Amino acid sequence: MFTHPLANRVKHKLSRWADHLNTANPAGDLEPLLERTFVRDDPAAYGRNMLMPMALPVEPSFAEDQPDKMRITLQPLPPEAPGIDRRDTVTAAMRSFVNGLAGREAVRWFDQASEPHRGFHGNAALNYGAFFGTAHDRNGLHTTKVYYETPEGQGAIDGLPPSLVRVVMTALQGIPGLKPLFTTIAARRDAGEQRLTFACTTPLKLSDLQPTLDVLGLGHRLGSIMQTLGLVLGGKFDLPAHSTLLAFGHGPAGPDFEIYVLLSAIDDVPPSFLSLLTMGLAERPRSLRALERWMGALTPDDDYWPGRFSIVSLRTNRVSPPRVSLYLRPAEFELPTPEQTAA
């Protein structure tokens, strides 16, 4: 296969991270997508991507409930690719990965779940179209997922499983200003799941989530969510419009909820953000060690910091207390600003 220099650079970084984390190398599985994506010679051409503006569109993340895995999200294809092409590309990649991960029956499940998003009834007026994600552990591919751009209105709900529709309708009735962003369909070696993620287009008071979470049987989790977010955000419990995403799913444990805070949209995030987060993890030493190991793996050899954290999230359900995830803009994938280029 023809190797593009920028694709080579991305694969090299992924390989290095995997080596430090002692996981399988995702660059092997993702090589066809990376080669089709990073075909331009100029990294700056990728700066207007929807996944990580002004950085190469490859986003690593740490998840407390997946502590020993290397998680990557990618906006595939070159920046000028139509959204419908990106949607079709990630669908084909997902079918191939799911087949290798869990077999034909899992592919049939994915085909049924994804049909409203990929077929003739899918939204043709797409922007970015779709993202693609993987998680690898030491034994290879553990999870594969697609993020389908979702239309507004009833189209966001059409085709969802009935159990998820009930959860989503509860959220829409109880939380004002929700705008659907994407539907996530994920497959692991032993299970699959589907979720719908919304942007909060109006200011959100964390305490205002209580009635909705009560209906979903998750009201007892809000205290822990507020404690963690209040700690890392310097006592902020009122979040501005467009700073928060809310994701809802339904699995074996019932309703599933995750809140994402977009750190760039929050004024005065404490400089000690990470120290405050690790303080919150002190009672969970395994998670804290995993986070430290992940940060060390993604820190360049000639630097002391892995990059800028873009998102902090907390995910919970009826049997699992809130668990932290962190999303990173790697220092090695940051692109220079126009001002820096001019200088």
mmCIF file of N, CA and C in Angstrom, residues 96-176:
data_model
loop_
_atom_site.group_PDB
_atom_site.id
_atom_site.type_symbol
_atom_site.label_atom_id
_atom_site.label_comp_id
_atom_site.label_asym_id
_atom_site.label_seq_id
_atom_site.Cartn_x
_atom_site.Cartn_y
_atom_site.Cartn_z
ATOM 1 N N SER A 96 -16.730 -4.603 8.790
ATOM 2 C CA SER A 96 -15.555 -5.464 8.743
ATOM 3 C C SER A 96 -15.005 -5.722 10.141
ATOM 4 N N PHE A 97 -14.913 -4.678 10.950
ATOM 5 C CA PHE A 97 -14.378 -4.830 12.292
ATOM 6 C C PHE A 97 -15.297 -5.679 13.161
ATOM 7 N N VAL A 98 -16.608 -5.447 13.066
ATOM 8 C CA VAL A 98 -17.555 -6.212 13.870
ATOM 9 C C VAL A 98 -17.499 -7.686 13.499
ATOM 10 N N ASN A 99 -17.362 -7.979 12.218
ATOM 11 C CA ASN A 99 -17.291 -9.372 11.783
ATOM 12 C C ASN A 99 -16.065 -10.057 12.383
ATOM 13 N N GLY A 100 -14.925 -9.373 12.363
ATOM 14 C CA GLY A 100 -13.727 -9.952 12.943
ATOM 15 C C GLY A 100 -13.782 -10.043 14.452
ATOM 16 N N LEU A 101 -14.538 -9.133 15.064
ATOM 17 C CA LEU A 101 -14.605 -9.076 16.516
ATOM 18 C C LEU A 101 -15.591 -10.079 17.098
ATOM 19 N N ALA A 102 -16.781 -10.181 16.466
ATOM 20 C CA ALA A 102 -17.855 -10.963 17.095
ATOM 21 C C ALA A 102 -18.646 -11.827 16.128
ATOM 22 N N GLY A 103 -18.333 -11.799 14.824
ATOM 23 C CA GLY A 103 -18.957 -12.732 13.897
ATOM 24 C C GLY A 103 -20.201 -12.216 13.197
ATOM 25 N N ARG A 104 -20.804 -13.110 12.392
ATOM 26 C CA ARG A 104 -21.896 -12.723 11.508
ATOM 27 C C ARG A 104 -23.131 -12.236 12.248
ATOM 28 N N GLU A 105 -23.442 -12.869 13.360
ATOM 29 C CA GLU A 105 -24.646 -12.466 14.089
ATOM 30 C C GLU A 105 -24.527 -11.023 14.571
ATOM 31 N N ALA A 106 -23.333 -10.647 14.994
ATOM 32 C CA ALA A 106 -23.106 -9.267 15.422
ATOM 33 C C ALA A 106 -23.214 -8.309 14.240
ATOM 34 N N VAL A 107 -22.761 -8.729 13.058
ATOM 35 C CA VAL A 107 -22.893 -7.882 11.871
ATOM 36 C C VAL A 107 -24.361 -7.664 11.544
ATOM 37 N N ARG A 108 -25.176 -8.701 11.679
ATOM 38 C CA ARG A 108 -26.616 -8.536 11.423
ATOM 39 C C ARG A 108 -27.229 -7.557 12.419
ATOM 40 N N TRP A 109 -26.795 -7.641 13.672
ATOM 41 C CA TRP A 109 -27.276 -6.676 14.668
ATOM 42 C C TRP A 109 -26.883 -5.262 14.265
ATOM 43 N N PHE A 110 -25.626 -5.076 13.856
ATOM 44 C CA PHE A 110 -25.181 -3.742 13.461
ATOM 45 C C PHE A 110 -25.946 -3.246 12.243
ATOM 46 N N ASP A 111 -26.156 -4.108 11.263
ATOM 47 C CA ASP A 111 -26.887 -3.692 10.064
ATOM 48 C C ASP A 111 -28.287 -3.188 10.423
ATOM 49 N N GLN A 112 -28.940 -3.874 11.329
ATOM 50 C CA GLN A 112 -30.285 -3.457 11.735
ATOM 51 C C GLN A 112 -30.240 -2.131 12.485
ATOM 52 N N ALA A 113 -29.275 -1.991 13.399
ATOM 53 C CA ALA A 113 -29.190 -0.768 14.192
ATOM 54 C C ALA A 113 -28.786 0.434 13.347
ATOM 55 N N SER A 114 -27.971 0.211 12.337
ATOM 56 C CA SER A 114 -27.422 1.326 11.562
ATOM 57 C C SER A 114 -28.254 1.680 10.338
ATOM 58 N N GLU A 115 -29.207 0.838 9.970
ATOM 59 C CA GLU A 115 -29.950 1.056 8.723
ATOM 60 C C GLU A 115 -30.582 2.450 8.639
ATOM 61 N N PRO A 116 -31.192 2.986 9.702
ATOM 62 C CA PRO A 116 -31.767 4.331 9.583
ATOM 63 C C PRO A 116 -30.738 5.416 9.295
ATOM 64 N N HIS A 117 -29.471 5.151 9.584
ATOM 65 C CA HIS A 117 -28.436 6.166 9.416
ATOM 66 C C HIS A 117 -27.639 6.003 8.127
ATOM 67 N N ARG A 118 -27.674 4.820 7.552
ATOM 68 C CA ARG A 118 -26.825 4.565 6.393
ATOM 69 C C ARG A 118 -27.605 4.302 5.118
ATOM 70 N N GLY A 119 -28.899 4.024 5.235
ATOM 71 C CA GLY A 119 -29.672 3.637 4.067
ATOM 72 C C GLY A 119 -30.267 4.826 3.346
ATOM 73 N N PHE A 120 -31.218 4.534 2.464
ATOM 74 C CA PHE A 120 -31.836 5.576 1.665
ATOM 75 C C PHE A 120 -32.597 6.570 2.527
ATOM 76 N N HIS A 121 -32.994 6.137 3.733
ATOM 77 C CA HIS A 121 -33.723 7.033 4.613
ATOM 78 C C HIS A 121 -32.783 7.846 5.495
ATOM 79 N N GLY A 122 -31.455 7.618 5.360
ATOM 80 C CA GLY A 122 -30.507 8.410 6.130
ATOM 81 C C GLY A 122 -30.503 9.853 5.663
ATOM 82 N N ASN A 123 -30.020 10.729 6.515
ATOM 83 C CA ASN A 123 -30.021 12.147 6.199
ATOM 84 C C ASN A 123 -28.979 12.456 5.134
ATOM 85 N N ALA A 124 -29.426 12.952 3.971
ATOM 86 C CA ALA A 124 -28.503 13.246 2.874
ATOM 87 C C ALA A 124 -27.779 14.574 3.082
ATOM 88 N N ALA A 125 -28.355 15.479 3.844
ATOM 89 C CA ALA A 125 -27.760 16.800 4.065
ATOM 90 C C ALA A 125 -26.795 16.732 5.241
ATOM 91 N N LEU A 126 -25.718 15.985 5.076
ATOM 92 C CA LEU A 126 -24.780 15.769 6.163
ATOM 93 C C LEU A 126 -23.670 16.802 6.135
ATOM 94 N N ASN A 127 -23.116 17.071 7.308
ATOM 95 C CA ASN A 127 -21.964 17.944 7.424
ATOM 96 C C ASN A 127 -20.704 17.072 7.477
ATOM 97 N N TYR A 128 -20.321 16.630 8.683
ATOM 98 C CA TYR A 128 -19.148 15.752 8.782
ATOM 99 C C TYR A 128 -19.495 14.297 8.497
ATOM 100 N N GLY A 129 -20.758 13.906 8.667
ATOM 101 C CA GLY A 129 -21.192 12.558 8.309
ATOM 102 C C GLY A 129 -21.055 11.543 9.412
ATOM 103 N N ALA A 130 -19.822 11.265 9.841
ATOM 104 C CA ALA A 130 -19.607 10.235 10.858
ATOM 105 C C ALA A 130 -18.162 10.260 11.325
ATOM 106 N N PHE A 131 -17.955 9.790 12.543
ATOM 107 C CA PHE A 131 -16.635 9.513 13.092
ATOM 108 C C PHE A 131 -16.524 8.003 13.320
ATOM 109 N N PHE A 132 -15.289 7.545 13.581
ATOM 110 C CA PHE A 132 -15.038 6.130 13.806
ATOM 111 C C PHE A 132 -14.125 5.974 15.012
ATOM 112 N N GLY A 133 -14.404 4.995 15.853
ATOM 113 C CA GLY A 133 -13.599 4.814 17.050
ATOM 114 C C GLY A 133 -13.244 3.359 17.313
ATOM 115 N N THR A 134 -12.122 3.158 18.003
ATOM 116 C CA THR A 134 -11.699 1.819 18.405
ATOM 117 C C THR A 134 -11.104 1.872 19.808
ATOM 118 N N ALA A 135 -11.086 0.728 20.450
ATOM 119 C CA ALA A 135 -10.343 0.541 21.701
ATOM 120 C C ALA A 135 -9.606 -0.785 21.598
ATOM 121 N N HIS A 136 -8.318 -0.754 21.896
ATOM 122 C CA HIS A 136 -7.488 -1.953 21.846
ATOM 123 C C HIS A 136 -6.941 -2.263 23.235
ATOM 124 N N ASP A 137 -6.869 -3.555 23.554
ATOM 125 C CA ASP A 137 -6.157 -3.994 24.744
ATOM 126 C C ASP A 137 -4.989 -4.867 24.303
ATOM 127 N N ARG A 138 -4.376 -5.562 25.226
ATOM 128 C CA ARG A 138 -3.181 -6.331 24.857
ATOM 129 C C ARG A 138 -3.496 -7.490 23.926
ATOM 130 N N ASN A 139 -4.770 -7.897 23.867
ATOM 131 C CA ASN A 139 -5.148 -9.010 23.006
ATOM 132 C C ASN A 139 -5.632 -8.587 21.625
ATOM 133 N N GLY A 140 -5.678 -7.286 21.366
ATOM 134 C CA GLY A 140 -6.121 -6.811 20.056
ATOM 135 C C GLY A 140 -7.316 -5.893 20.171
ATOM 136 N N LEU A 141 -8.125 -5.878 19.122
ATOM 137 C CA LEU A 141 -9.299 -5.012 19.092
ATOM 138 C C LEU A 141 -10.300 -5.456 20.151
ATOM 139 N N HIS A 142 -10.730 -4.508 20.998
ATOM 140 C CA HIS A 142 -11.704 -4.803 22.044
ATOM 141 C C HIS A 142 -13.065 -4.195 21.722
ATOM 142 N N THR A 143 -13.080 -2.981 21.177
ATOM 143 C CA THR A 143 -14.320 -2.268 20.889
ATOM 144 C C THR A 143 -14.172 -1.525 19.575
ATOM 145 N N THR A 144 -15.249 -1.489 18.807
ATOM 146 C CA THR A 144 -15.300 -0.672 17.606
ATOM 147 C C THR A 144 -16.622 0.075 17.608
ATOM 148 N N LYS A 145 -16.611 1.332 17.153
ATOM 149 C CA LYS A 145 -17.841 2.118 17.228
ATOM 150 C C LYS A 145 -17.900 3.148 16.115
ATOM 151 N N VAL A 146 -19.121 3.506 15.762
ATOM 152 C CA VAL A 146 -19.368 4.589 14.811
ATOM 153 C C VAL A 146 -20.193 5.659 15.504
ATOM 154 N N TYR A 147 -19.970 6.885 15.083
ATOM 155 C CA TYR A 147 -20.737 8.035 15.555
ATOM 156 C C TYR A 147 -21.408 8.645 14.324
ATOM 157 N N TYR A 148 -22.687 8.364 14.140
ATOM 158 C CA TYR A 148 -23.409 8.878 12.982
ATOM 159 C C TYR A 148 -23.991 10.250 13.283
ATOM 160 N N GLU A 149 -23.657 11.225 12.447
ATOM 161 C CA GLU A 149 -24.288 12.532 12.561
ATOM 162 C C GLU A 149 -25.804 12.367 12.491
ATOM 163 N N THR A 150 -26.506 13.038 13.395
ATOM 164 C CA THR A 150 -27.939 12.805 13.565
ATOM 165 C C THR A 150 -28.741 14.041 13.176
ATOM 166 N N PRO A 151 -29.818 13.877 12.413
ATOM 167 C CA PRO A 151 -30.657 15.029 12.062
ATOM 168 C C PRO A 151 -31.441 15.518 13.261
ATOM 169 N N GLU A 152 -31.870 16.768 13.191
ATOM 170 C CA GLU A 152 -32.723 17.305 14.244
ATOM 171 C C GLU A 152 -34.152 16.786 14.089
ATOM 172 N N GLY A 153 -34.930 16.962 15.144
ATOM 173 C CA GLY A 153 -36.343 16.614 15.079
ATOM 174 C C GLY A 153 -36.582 15.126 15.248
ATOM 175 N N GLN A 154 -37.710 14.669 14.729
ATOM 176 C CA GLN A 154 -38.131 13.285 14.881
ATOM 177 C C GLN A 154 -37.150 12.319 14.250
ATOM 178 N N GLY A 155 -36.423 12.785 13.233
ATOM 179 C CA GLY A 155 -35.462 11.912 12.560
ATOM 180 C C GLY A 155 -34.375 11.395 13.473
ATOM 181 N N ALA A 156 -34.110 12.118 14.570
ATOM 182 C CA ALA A 156 -33.096 11.665 15.516
ATOM 183 C C ALA A 156 -33.539 10.437 16.279
ATOM 184 N N ILE A 157 -34.841 10.228 16.369
ATOM 185 C CA ILE A 157 -35.385 9.142 17.175
ATOM 186 C C ILE A 157 -35.820 7.964 16.322
ATOM 187 N N ASP A 158 -36.183 8.224 15.087
ATOM 188 C CA ASP A 158 -36.650 7.155 14.202
ATOM 189 C C ASP A 158 -35.622 6.031 14.116
ATOM 190 N N GLY A 159 -36.071 4.826 14.304
ATOM 191 C CA GLY A 159 -35.204 3.667 14.165
ATOM 192 C C GLY A 159 -34.474 3.261 15.420
ATOM 193 N N LEU A 160 -34.549 4.061 16.493
ATOM 194 C CA LEU A 160 -33.902 3.659 17.743
ATOM 195 C C LEU A 160 -34.667 2.504 18.379
ATOM 196 N N PRO A 161 -33.998 1.646 19.143
ATOM 197 C CA PRO A 161 -34.708 0.578 19.869
ATOM 198 C C PRO A 161 -35.752 1.180 20.811
ATOM 199 N N PRO A 162 -36.890 0.507 20.990
ATOM 200 C CA PRO A 162 -37.949 1.053 21.854
ATOM 201 C C PRO A 162 -37.470 1.415 23.252
ATOM 202 N N SER A 163 -36.593 0.594 23.834
ATOM 203 C CA SER A 163 -36.110 0.898 25.187
ATOM 204 C C SER A 163 -35.330 2.206 25.212
ATOM 205 N N LEU A 164 -34.547 2.472 24.153
ATOM 206 C CA LEU A 164 -33.789 3.715 24.080
ATOM 207 C C LEU A 164 -34.702 4.895 23.780
ATOM 208 N N VAL A 165 -35.732 4.675 22.972
ATOM 209 C CA VAL A 165 -36.690 5.750 22.690
ATOM 210 C C VAL A 165 -37.315 6.244 23.986
ATOM 211 N N ARG A 166 -37.685 5.334 24.881
ATOM 212 C CA ARG A 166 -38.302 5.745 26.144
ATOM 213 C C ARG A 166 -37.341 6.597 26.974
ATOM 214 N N VAL A 167 -36.073 6.214 26.993
ATOM 215 C CA VAL A 167 -35.084 6.989 27.744
ATOM 216 C C VAL A 167 -34.911 8.367 27.115
ATOM 217 N N VAL A 168 -34.800 8.407 25.795
ATOM 218 C CA VAL A 168 -34.590 9.672 25.086
ATOM 219 C C VAL A 168 -35.788 10.605 25.266
ATOM 220 N N MET A 169 -36.982 10.068 25.179
ATOM 221 C CA MET A 169 -38.164 10.906 25.344
ATOM 222 C C MET A 169 -38.236 11.473 26.762
ATOM 223 N N THR A 170 -37.833 10.690 27.750
ATOM 224 C CA THR A 170 -37.772 11.202 29.119
ATOM 225 C C THR A 170 -36.822 12.390 29.208
ATOM 226 N N ALA A 171 -35.664 12.276 28.550
ATOM 227 C CA ALA A 171 -34.693 13.376 28.567
ATOM 228 C C ALA A 171 -35.240 14.611 27.862
ATOM 229 N N LEU A 172 -35.850 14.427 26.700
ATOM 230 C CA LEU A 172 -36.367 15.564 25.942
ATOM 231 C C LEU A 172 -37.484 16.281 26.689
ATOM 232 N N GLN A 173 -38.278 15.529 27.417
ATOM 233 C CA GLN A 173 -39.373 16.138 28.173
ATOM 234 C C GLN A 173 -38.902 16.857 29.429
ATOM 235 N N GLY A 174 -37.762 16.447 29.953
ATOM 236 C CA GLY A 174 -37.327 16.988 31.238
ATOM 237 C C GLY A 174 -36.211 18.008 31.173
ATOM 238 N N ILE A 175 -35.472 18.058 30.058
ATOM 239 C CA ILE A 175 -34.298 18.936 29.978
ATOM 240 C C ILE A 175 -34.468 19.856 28.769
ATOM 241 N N PRO A 176 -34.596 21.147 28.966
ATOM 242 C CA PRO A 176 -34.794 22.056 27.832
ATOM 243 C C PRO A 176 -33.513 22.239 27.015
#
